Coordinates of C-alpha atoms in Angstrom, one line a residue:
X1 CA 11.6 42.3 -35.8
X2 CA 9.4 39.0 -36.2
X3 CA 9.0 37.4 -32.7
X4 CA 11.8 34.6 -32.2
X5 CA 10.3 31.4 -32.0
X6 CA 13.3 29.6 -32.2
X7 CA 15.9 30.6 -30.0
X8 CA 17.7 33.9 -30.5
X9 CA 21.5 33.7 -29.5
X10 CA 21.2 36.8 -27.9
X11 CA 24.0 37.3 -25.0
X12 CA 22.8 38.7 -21.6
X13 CA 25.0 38.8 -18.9
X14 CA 26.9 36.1 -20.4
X15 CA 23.6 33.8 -19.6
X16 CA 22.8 31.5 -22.4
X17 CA 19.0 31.7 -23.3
X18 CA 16.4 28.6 -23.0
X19 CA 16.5 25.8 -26.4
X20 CA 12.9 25.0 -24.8
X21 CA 9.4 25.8 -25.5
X22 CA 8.1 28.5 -22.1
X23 CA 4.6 27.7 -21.8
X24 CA 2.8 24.3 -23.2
X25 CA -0.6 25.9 -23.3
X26 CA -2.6 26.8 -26.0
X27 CA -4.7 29.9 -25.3
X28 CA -4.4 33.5 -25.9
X29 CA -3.1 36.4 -23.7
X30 CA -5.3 38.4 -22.0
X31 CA -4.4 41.6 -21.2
X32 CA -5.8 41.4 -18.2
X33 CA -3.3 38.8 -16.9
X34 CA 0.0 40.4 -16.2
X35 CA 2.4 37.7 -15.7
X36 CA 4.2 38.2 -18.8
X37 CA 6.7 40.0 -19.9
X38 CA 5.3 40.1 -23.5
X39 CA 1.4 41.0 -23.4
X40 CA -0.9 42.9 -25.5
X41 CA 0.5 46.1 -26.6
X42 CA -0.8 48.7 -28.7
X43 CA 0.4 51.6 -30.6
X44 CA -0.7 55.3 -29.8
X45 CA 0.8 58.9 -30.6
X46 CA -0.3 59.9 -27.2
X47 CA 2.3 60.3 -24.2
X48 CA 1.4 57.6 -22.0
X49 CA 0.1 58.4 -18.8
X50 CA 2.4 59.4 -16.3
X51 CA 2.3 59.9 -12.3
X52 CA 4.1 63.4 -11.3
X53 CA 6.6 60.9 -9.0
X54 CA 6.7 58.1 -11.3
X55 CA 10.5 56.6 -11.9
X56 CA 11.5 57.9 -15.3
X57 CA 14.2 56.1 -17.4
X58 CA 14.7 57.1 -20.9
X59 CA 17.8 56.2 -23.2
X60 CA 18.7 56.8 -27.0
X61 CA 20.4 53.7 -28.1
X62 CA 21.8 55.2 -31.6
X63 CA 25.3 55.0 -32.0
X64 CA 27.0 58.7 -33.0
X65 CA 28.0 57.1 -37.1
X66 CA 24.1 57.2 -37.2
X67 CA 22.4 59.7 -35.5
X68 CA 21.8 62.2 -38.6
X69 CA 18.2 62.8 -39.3
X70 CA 18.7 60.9 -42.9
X71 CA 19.7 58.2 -40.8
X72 CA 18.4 56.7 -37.0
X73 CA 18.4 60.7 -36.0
X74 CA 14.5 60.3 -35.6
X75 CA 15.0 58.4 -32.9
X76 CA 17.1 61.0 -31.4
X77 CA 14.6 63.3 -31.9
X78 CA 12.1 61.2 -30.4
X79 CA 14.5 61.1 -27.5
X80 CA 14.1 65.0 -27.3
X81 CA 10.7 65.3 -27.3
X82 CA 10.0 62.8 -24.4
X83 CA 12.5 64.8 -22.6
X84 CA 10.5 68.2 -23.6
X85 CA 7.1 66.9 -22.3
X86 CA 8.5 64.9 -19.2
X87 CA 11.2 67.4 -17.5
X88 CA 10.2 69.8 -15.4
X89 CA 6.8 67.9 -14.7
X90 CA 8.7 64.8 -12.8
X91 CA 11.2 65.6 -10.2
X92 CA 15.0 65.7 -11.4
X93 CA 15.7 62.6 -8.9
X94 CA 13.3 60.7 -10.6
X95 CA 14.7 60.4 -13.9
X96 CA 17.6 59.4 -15.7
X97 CA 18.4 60.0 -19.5
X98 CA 21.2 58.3 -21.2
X99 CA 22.0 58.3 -24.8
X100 CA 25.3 56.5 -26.9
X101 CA 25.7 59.6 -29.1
X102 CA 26.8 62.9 -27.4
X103 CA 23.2 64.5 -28.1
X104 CA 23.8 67.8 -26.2
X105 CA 27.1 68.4 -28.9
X106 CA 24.9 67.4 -31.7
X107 CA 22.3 69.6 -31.0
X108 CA 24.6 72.3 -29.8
X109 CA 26.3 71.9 -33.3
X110 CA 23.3 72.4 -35.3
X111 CA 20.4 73.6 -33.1
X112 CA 17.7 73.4 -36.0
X113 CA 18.4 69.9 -36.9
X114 CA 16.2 68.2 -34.6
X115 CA 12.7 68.6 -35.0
X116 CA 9.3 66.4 -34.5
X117 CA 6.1 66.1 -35.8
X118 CA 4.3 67.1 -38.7
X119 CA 4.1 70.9 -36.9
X120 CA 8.3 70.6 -36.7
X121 CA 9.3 71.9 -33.2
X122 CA 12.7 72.2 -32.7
X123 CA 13.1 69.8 -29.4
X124 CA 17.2 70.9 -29.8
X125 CA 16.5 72.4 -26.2
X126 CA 15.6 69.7 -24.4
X127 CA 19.1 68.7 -24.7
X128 CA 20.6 71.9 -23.0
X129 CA 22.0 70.7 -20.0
X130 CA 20.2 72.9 -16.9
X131 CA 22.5 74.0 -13.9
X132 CA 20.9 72.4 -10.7
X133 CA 19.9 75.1 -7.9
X134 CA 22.7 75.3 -5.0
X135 CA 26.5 77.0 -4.1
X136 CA 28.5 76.1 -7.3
X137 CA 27.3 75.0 -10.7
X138 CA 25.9 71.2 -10.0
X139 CA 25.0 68.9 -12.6
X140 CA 21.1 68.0 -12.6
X141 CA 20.2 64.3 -12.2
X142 CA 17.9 64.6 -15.4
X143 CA 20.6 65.9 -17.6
X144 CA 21.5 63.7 -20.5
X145 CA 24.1 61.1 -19.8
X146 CA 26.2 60.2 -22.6
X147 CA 27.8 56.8 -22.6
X148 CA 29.5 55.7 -25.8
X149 CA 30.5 52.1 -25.4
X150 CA 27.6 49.7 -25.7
X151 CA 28.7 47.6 -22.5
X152 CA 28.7 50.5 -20.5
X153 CA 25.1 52.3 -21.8
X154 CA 23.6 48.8 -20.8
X155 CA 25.5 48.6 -17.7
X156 CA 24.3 52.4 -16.7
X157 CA 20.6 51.6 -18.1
X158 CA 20.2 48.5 -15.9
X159 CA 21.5 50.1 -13.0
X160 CA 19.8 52.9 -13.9
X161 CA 16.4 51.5 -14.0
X162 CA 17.1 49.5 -10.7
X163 CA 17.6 52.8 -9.1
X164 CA 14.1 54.0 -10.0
X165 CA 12.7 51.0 -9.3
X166 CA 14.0 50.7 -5.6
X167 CA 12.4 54.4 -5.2
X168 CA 9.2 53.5 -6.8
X169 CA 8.7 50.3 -4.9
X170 CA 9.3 51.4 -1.5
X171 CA 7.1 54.7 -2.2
X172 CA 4.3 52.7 -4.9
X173 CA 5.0 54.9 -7.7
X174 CA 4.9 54.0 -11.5
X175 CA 7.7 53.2 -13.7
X176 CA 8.2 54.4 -17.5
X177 CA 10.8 53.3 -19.2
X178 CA 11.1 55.2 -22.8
X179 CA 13.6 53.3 -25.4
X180 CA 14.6 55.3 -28.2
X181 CA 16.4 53.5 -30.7
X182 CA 17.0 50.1 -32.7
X183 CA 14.6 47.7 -31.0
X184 CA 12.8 44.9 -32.3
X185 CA 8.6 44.3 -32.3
X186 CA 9.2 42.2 -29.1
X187 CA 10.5 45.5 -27.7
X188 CA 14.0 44.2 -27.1
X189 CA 16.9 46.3 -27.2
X190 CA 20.2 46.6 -29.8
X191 CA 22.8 48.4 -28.1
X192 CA 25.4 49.7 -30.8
X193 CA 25.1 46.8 -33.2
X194 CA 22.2 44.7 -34.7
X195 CA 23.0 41.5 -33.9
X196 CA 22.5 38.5 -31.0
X197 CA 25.6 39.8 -29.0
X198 CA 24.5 43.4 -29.1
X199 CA 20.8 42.1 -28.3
X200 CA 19.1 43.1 -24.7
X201 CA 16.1 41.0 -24.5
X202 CA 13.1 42.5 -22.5
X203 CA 12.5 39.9 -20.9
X204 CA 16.3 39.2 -19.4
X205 CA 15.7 43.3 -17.8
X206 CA 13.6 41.7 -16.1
X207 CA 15.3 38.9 -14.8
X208 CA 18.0 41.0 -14.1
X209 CA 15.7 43.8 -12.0
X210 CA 14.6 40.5 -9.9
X211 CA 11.6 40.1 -7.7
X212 CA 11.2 44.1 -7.4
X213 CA 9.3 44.5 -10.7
X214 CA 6.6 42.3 -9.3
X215 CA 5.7 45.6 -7.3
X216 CA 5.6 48.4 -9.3
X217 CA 3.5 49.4 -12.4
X218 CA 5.4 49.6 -15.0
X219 CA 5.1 51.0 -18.7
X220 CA 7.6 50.5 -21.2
X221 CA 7.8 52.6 -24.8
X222 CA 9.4 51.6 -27.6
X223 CA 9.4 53.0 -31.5
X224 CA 6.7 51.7 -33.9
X225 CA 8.4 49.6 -36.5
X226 CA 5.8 49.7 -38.6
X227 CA 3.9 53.0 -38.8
X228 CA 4.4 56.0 -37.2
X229 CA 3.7 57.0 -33.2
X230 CA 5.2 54.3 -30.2
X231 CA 4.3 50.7 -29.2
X232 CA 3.3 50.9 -25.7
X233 CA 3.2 47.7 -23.2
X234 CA 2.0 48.5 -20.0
X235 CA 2.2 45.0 -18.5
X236 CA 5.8 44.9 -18.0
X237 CA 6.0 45.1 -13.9
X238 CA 2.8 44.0 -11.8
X239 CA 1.6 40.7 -12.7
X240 CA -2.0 41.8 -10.5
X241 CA -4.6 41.7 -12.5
X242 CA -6.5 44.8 -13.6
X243 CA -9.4 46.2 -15.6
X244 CA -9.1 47.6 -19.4
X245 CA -11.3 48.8 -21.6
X246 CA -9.9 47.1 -24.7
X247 CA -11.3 43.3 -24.9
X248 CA -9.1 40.5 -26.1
X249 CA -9.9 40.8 -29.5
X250 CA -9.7 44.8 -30.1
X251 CA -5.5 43.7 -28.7
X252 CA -5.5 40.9 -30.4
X253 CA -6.3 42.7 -33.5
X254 CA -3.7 45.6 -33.1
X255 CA -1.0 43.1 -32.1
X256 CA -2.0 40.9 -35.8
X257 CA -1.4 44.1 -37.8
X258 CA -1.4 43.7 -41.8
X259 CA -1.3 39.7 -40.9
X260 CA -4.8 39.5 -42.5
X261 CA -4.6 43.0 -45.3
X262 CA -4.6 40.5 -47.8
X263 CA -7.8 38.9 -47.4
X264 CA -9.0 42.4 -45.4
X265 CA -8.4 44.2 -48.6
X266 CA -9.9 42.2 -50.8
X267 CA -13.3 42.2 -49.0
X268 CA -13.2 45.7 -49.1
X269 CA -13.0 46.0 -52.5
X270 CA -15.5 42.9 -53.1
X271 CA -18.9 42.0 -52.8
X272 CA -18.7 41.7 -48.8
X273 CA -17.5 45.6 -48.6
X274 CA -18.9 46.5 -45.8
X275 CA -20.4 50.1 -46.9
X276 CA -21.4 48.3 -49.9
X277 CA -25.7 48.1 -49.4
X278 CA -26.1 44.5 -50.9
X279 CA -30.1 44.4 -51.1
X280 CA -29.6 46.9 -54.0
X281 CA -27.2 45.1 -56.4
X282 CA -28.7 42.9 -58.4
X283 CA -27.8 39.1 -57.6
X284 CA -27.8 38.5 -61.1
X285 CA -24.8 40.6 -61.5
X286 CA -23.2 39.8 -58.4
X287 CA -23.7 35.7 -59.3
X288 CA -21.6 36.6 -62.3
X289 CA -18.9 39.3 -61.6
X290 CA -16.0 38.4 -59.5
X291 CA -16.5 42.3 -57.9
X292 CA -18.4 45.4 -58.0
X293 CA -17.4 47.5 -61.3
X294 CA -15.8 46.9 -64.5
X295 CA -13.1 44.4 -65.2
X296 CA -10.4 47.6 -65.8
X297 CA -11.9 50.6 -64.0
X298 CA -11.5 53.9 -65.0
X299 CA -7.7 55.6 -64.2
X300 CA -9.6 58.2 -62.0
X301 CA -11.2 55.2 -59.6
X302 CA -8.3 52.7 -60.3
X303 CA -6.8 55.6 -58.4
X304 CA -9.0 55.8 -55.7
X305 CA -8.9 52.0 -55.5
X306 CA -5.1 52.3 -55.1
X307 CA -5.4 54.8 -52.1
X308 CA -8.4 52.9 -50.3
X309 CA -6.0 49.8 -50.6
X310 CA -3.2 51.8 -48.8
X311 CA -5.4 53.2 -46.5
X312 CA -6.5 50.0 -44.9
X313 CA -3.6 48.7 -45.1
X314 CA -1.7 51.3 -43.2
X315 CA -4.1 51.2 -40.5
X316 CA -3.5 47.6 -40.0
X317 CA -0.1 48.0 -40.1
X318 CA -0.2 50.8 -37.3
X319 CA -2.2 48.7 -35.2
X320 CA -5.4 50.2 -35.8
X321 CA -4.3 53.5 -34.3
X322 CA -6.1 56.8 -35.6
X323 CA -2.9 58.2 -36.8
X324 CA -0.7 55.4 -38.6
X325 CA 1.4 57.9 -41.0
X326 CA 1.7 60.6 -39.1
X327 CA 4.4 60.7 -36.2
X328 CA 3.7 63.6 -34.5
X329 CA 2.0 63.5 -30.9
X330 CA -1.6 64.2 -30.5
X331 CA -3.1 65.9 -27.8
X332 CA -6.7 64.7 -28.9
X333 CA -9.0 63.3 -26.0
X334 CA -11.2 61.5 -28.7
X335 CA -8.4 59.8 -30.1
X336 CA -6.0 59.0 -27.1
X337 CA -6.0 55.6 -27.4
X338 CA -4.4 54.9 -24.1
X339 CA -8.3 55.5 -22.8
X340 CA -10.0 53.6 -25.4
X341 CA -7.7 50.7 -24.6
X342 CA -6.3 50.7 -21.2
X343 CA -8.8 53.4 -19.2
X344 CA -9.4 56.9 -18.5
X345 CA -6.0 59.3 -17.7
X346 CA -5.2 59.9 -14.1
X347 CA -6.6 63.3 -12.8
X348 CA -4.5 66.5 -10.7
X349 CA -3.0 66.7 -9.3
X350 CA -1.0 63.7 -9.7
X351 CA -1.1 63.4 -13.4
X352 CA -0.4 66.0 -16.4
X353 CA -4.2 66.1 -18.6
X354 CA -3.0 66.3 -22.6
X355 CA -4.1 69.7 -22.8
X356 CA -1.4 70.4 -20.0
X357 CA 1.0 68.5 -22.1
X358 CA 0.1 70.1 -25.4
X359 CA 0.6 74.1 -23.6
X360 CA 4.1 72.4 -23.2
X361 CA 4.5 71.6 -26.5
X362 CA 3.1 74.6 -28.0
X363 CA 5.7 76.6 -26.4
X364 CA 8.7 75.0 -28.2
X365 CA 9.8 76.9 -31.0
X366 CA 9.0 75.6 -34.3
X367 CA 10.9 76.0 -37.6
X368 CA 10.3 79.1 -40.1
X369 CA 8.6 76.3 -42.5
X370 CA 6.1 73.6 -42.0
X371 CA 7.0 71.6 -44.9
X372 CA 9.6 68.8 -44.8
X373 CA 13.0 69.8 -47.3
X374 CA 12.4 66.2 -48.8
X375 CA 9.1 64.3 -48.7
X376 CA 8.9 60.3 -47.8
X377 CA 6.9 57.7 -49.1
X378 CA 3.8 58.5 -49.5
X379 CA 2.7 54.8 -48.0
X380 CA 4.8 55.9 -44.9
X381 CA 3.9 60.0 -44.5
X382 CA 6.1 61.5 -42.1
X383 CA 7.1 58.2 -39.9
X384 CA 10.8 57.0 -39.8
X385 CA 12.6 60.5 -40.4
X386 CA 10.1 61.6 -42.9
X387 CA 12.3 61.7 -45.7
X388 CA 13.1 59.0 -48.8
X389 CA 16.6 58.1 -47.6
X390 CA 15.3 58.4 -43.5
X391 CA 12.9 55.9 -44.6
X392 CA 14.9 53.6 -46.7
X393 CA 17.6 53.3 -44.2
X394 CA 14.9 52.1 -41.8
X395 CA 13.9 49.7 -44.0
X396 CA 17.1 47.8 -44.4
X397 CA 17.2 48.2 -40.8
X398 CA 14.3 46.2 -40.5
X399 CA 15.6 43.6 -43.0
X400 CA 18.8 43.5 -40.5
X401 CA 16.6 42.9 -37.6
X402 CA 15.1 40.3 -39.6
X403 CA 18.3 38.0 -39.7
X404 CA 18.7 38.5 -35.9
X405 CA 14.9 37.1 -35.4
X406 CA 14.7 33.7 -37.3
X407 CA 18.5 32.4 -37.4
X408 CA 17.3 28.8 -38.2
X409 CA 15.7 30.3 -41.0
X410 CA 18.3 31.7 -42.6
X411 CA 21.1 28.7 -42.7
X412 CA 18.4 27.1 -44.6
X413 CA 18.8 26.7 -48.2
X414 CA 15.5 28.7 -48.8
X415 CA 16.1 31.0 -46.4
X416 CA 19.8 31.9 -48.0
X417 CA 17.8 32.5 -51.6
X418 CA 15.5 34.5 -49.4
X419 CA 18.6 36.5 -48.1
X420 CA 20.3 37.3 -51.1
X421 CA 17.1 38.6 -52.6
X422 CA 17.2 41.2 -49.6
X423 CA 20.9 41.8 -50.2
X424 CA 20.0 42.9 -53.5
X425 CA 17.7 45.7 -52.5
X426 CA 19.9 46.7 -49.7
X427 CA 22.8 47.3 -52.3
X428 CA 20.8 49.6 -54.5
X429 CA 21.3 53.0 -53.4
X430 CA 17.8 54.8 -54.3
X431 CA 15.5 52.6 -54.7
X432 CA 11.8 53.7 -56.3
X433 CA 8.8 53.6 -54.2
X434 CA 7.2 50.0 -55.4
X435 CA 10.3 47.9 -54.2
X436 CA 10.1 49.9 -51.1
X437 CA 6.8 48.9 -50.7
X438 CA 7.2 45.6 -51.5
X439 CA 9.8 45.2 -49.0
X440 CA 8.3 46.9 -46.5
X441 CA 4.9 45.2 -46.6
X442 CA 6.8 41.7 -46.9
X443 CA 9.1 42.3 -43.7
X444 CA 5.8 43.4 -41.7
X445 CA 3.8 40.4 -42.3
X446 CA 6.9 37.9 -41.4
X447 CA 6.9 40.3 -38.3
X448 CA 3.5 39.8 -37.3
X449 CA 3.6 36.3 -38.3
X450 CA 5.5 35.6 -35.3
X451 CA 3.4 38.4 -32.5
X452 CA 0.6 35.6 -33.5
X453 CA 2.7 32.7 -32.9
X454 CA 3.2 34.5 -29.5
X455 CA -0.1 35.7 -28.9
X456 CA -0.7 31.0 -28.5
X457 CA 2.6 30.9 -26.1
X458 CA 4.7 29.6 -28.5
X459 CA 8.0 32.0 -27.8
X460 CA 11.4 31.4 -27.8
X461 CA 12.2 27.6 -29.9
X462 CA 15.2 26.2 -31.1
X463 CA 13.5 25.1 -34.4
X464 CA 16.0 22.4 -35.1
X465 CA 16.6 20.9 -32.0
X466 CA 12.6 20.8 -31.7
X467 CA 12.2 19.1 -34.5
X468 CA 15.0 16.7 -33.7
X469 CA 12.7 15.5 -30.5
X470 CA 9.7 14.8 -32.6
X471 CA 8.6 11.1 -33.5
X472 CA 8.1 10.5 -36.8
X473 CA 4.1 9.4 -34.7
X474 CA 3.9 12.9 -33.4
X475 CA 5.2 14.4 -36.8
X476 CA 3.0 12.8 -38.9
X477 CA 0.0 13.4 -36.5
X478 CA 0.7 17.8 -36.7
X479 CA 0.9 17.5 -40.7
X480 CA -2.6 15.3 -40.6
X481 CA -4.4 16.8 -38.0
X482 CA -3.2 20.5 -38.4
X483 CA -2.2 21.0 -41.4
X484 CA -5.2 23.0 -42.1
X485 CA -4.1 26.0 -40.0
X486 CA -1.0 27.0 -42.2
X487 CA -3.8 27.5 -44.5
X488 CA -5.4 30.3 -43.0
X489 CA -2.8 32.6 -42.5
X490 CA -2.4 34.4 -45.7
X491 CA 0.4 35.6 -47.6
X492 CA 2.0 39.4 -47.5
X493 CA -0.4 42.0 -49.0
X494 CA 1.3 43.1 -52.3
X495 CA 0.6 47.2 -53.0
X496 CA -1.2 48.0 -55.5
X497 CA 1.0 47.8 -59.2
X498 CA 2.6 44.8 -57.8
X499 CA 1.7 41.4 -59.0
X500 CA 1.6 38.5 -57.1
X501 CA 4.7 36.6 -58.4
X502 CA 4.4 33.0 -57.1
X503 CA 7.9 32.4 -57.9
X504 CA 9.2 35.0 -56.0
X505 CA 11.1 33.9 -52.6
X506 CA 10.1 37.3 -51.2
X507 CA 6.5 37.4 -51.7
X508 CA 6.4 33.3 -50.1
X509 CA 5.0 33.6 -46.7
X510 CA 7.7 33.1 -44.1
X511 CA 6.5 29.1 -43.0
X512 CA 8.3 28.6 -40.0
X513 CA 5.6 30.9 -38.7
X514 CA 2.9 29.3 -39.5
X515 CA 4.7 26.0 -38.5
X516 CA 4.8 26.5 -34.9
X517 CA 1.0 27.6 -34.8
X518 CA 0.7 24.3 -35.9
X519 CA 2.9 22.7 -33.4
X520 CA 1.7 24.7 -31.1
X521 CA -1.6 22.3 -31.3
X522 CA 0.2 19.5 -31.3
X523 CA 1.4 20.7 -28.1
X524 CA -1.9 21.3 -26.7
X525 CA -3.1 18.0 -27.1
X526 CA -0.2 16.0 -25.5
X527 CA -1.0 18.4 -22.4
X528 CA -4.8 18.7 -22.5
X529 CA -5.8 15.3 -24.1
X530 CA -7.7 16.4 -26.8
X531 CA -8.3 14.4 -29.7
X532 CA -6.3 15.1 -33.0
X533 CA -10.3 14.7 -34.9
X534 CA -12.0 16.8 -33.0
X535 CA -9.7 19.8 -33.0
X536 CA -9.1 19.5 -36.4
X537 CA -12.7 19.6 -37.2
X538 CA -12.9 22.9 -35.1
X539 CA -9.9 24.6 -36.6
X540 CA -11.4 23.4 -40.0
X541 CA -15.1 24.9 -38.4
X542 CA -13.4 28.5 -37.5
X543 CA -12.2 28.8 -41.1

């Protein structure tokens, strides 16, 4: 979940991960350079676009204890629906689906079980395995492949991807990779278990697939963990550098998320609300209220005032995507944001146009009733199973990501208070919507806390051992010089009904964050020779 600046333990291959800092520069991605593995990504409820010969690898990476719809079975059905809108477009050689829980048995089991969106098509036949044409009965190579062990799905899904890869490098063709399943915001992958030993970091797949993915475009899906709809990186494989139409900052800001709702929210209910025409308030009253309205608002606008908070909030959270509580896919031109970001579709006859894709769609069955047997959150909609208990498992899944992503953090005194807070709400078996929201709201800023810490190249410490290297010169100088910038990053955005309890371990913003944006600087000026003053007088400027 939040990006790993210090070191995750994660085993790959049996190859030990770096203790070091990866880059000593201080400047932003552009999405335009390529030569990352982890670059601006955005999310969308639009398929991505895909070439009719592109390499297609898909896997489900829920184990079978947890793929019930009340449980990770969204992901499943995620899994389904890819596979409903991609087969039969792409060649059969040119994909490969593998899944840890026997999804053809589920389905065949309970056939209306699975369904996706808000329009609830049963994508249960997607998993029907489809005889291949020929003397005999021959498997297809785009049936689903069902692998239980966690060693041996990875195994398969590297090899599997090198496979496609080969192909689509000798012939230049594309290469989507769809991951549906425990993941974390970097996009890495938890096979069977969420911890470091179960952990497939994105960036070792593409170590381990070698020069090759220098050739190839690649595009690589994963579930949103904070909204609904998919976080899409299309940098993964050529580092060349190409035109978008998003600029730094439309990325930037999707990638920040509800970093900022706090102080976001609060100038939309203030004086600087932007719809708010301020040459007709009198600066009188504006001198002496702290905000438009009374003190206690009516219930009716207190109301409103709750949902406009939500509202904002959810956007952010989704990444500024048009649909941020509804995960269902959307065959609108005017919001596919793959165009608005990256550029406009590929045209037949080489690529599928999202009316071709929603004809496909349209043509699965759907269920008798439109409405969902048990409603979710209502901060959430239909994301994460759609359901209370969908969404509250996904929550302490989130919280168990969470111990994976900042290990130094955790062994700390604070951090153990911290835990035991978390251990708390995880042991309560219905919890009401507020904690929820609490919770929720809490895990995603510590989340994003970390995608900004990335977004300077700061990726990948061993907090400890860092701090071990430092002078008590060099230590002194961050806390002087840049102290000021733990200062700008607000704390989590509490929901409306919940105070702001400044005793509460929860509610503290997660530091270590915001202490390697600060060391990050620190860095920059042993490399580029600037002095402390004068970049502290900037950073105190851009405030």
């Amino acid at each position: 979940m939040d990006m790993p600046l210090s070191s995750k333990a994660a085993a790959s291959g049996g190859r030990q991960q770096s203790f070091t800092p990866s880059v000593k520069e201080f400047a932003p991605r552009t999405v335009e350079a390529k030569n990352r593995i982890i670059t601006s990504s955005f999310i969308t409820q639009t398929i991505p676009s895909a070439h009719r010969y592109a390499g297609v690898i898909g896997i489900c990476n829920v184990p079978g204890d947890k793929a019930g719809m009340n449980d990770l079975g969204w992901h499943v059905a995620d899994f389904l629906a890819f596979r409903a809108l991609l087969c039969g477009t792409n060649p059969p050689k040119a994909q490969a689906w593998l899944a840890m829980c026997d999804i053809p048995a589920l389905v065949e089991a309970n056939p209306s079980c699975y369904t996706h969106g808000k329009d609830r098509r049963l994508v249960g036949p997607a998993a029907v395995p489809e005889p291949r044409q020929g003397p005999g009965r021959l498997t297809r190579e785009d049936n689903i492949q069902v692998e239980a062990s966690a060693k041996g799905l990875r195994e398969k899904f590297i090899q599997a991807v090198t496979n496609k890869l080969h192909i689509a490098k000798n012939n230049n063709y594309p290469l989507l990779i769809i991951v549906c399943g425990p993941t974390s915001i970097e996009q890495d992958i938890y096979f069977g278990k969420v911890d470091s030993n179960h952990q497939y970091a994105l960036k070792d797949l593409r170590h381990d697939l070698g020069y090759s993915i220098n050739h190839v475009d690649a595009v690589v899906v994963t579930p949103s963990l904070f909204s609904a709809g998919w976080q899409v990186n299309t940098s993964f494989g050529r580092p060349t550098c190409t035109e978008v139409c998003g600029n730094e900052t439309e990325f930037l800001a999707g990638q920040c998320g509800g970093l900022f709702a706090q102080d976001i929210v609060r100038s939309f209910i203030g004086w600087e609300c932007p719809v708010l025409d301020g040459n007709k308030v009198d600066p009188k009253i504006k001198g002496s209220e702290r905000f438009p309205g009374p003190v206690r608002p009516p219930g009716a606008v207190e109301t409103l005032l709750a949902r406009l908070q939500i509202t904002i909030q959810s956007y952010l959270m989704g990444g500024l995507s048009s649909s941020p509580t509804n995960h269902s896919f959307s065959f609108d031109k005017r919001n596919d944001e793959w165009e608005a970001l990256i550029g406009r579709r590929g045209k037949l006859p080489d690529y599928q146009t999202l009316e071709d894709y929603e004809l496909k769609w349209s043509a699965l069955p759907a269920t008798r009733t439109l409405e969902s047997p048990e409603a979710g959150f209502p901060f959430l909609g239909n994301a994460f199973g759609g359901t209370r208990l969908s969404q509250t498992n996904h929550i302490r899944y989130l919280i168990e990501e969470s111990y994976v992503a900042w290990p130094d953090y955790w062994v700390s005194s604070f951090g153990q208070e911290t835990r035991r807070e978390f251990e708390r709400f995880i042991r309560v078996v219905q919890p009401d919507d507020s904690q929820c929201h609490e919770i929720f709201n809490i895990l995603e800023h510590r989340a994003r806390m970390s995608i900004l810490a990335d977004a300077i190249r700061c990726r990948d410490w061993n907090c400890s051992k860092w701090k071990q290297n430092l002078t008590n010169a060099d230590r002194s100088s961050l806390i002087r010089d840049f102290g000021t910038v733990i200062d700008i990053v607000p704390g989590p955005n509490m929901p409306p009904g919940i105070n702001r309890n400044s005793l509460s371990r929860l509610q503290t913003r997660l530091e270590s964050g915001a202490s390697y944006l600060r060391a990050a600087l620190g860095i920059r000026l042993s490399t580029m020779g600037t002095p402390s003053e004068v970049s502290a007088s900037h950073i105190n400027t851009c405030k």
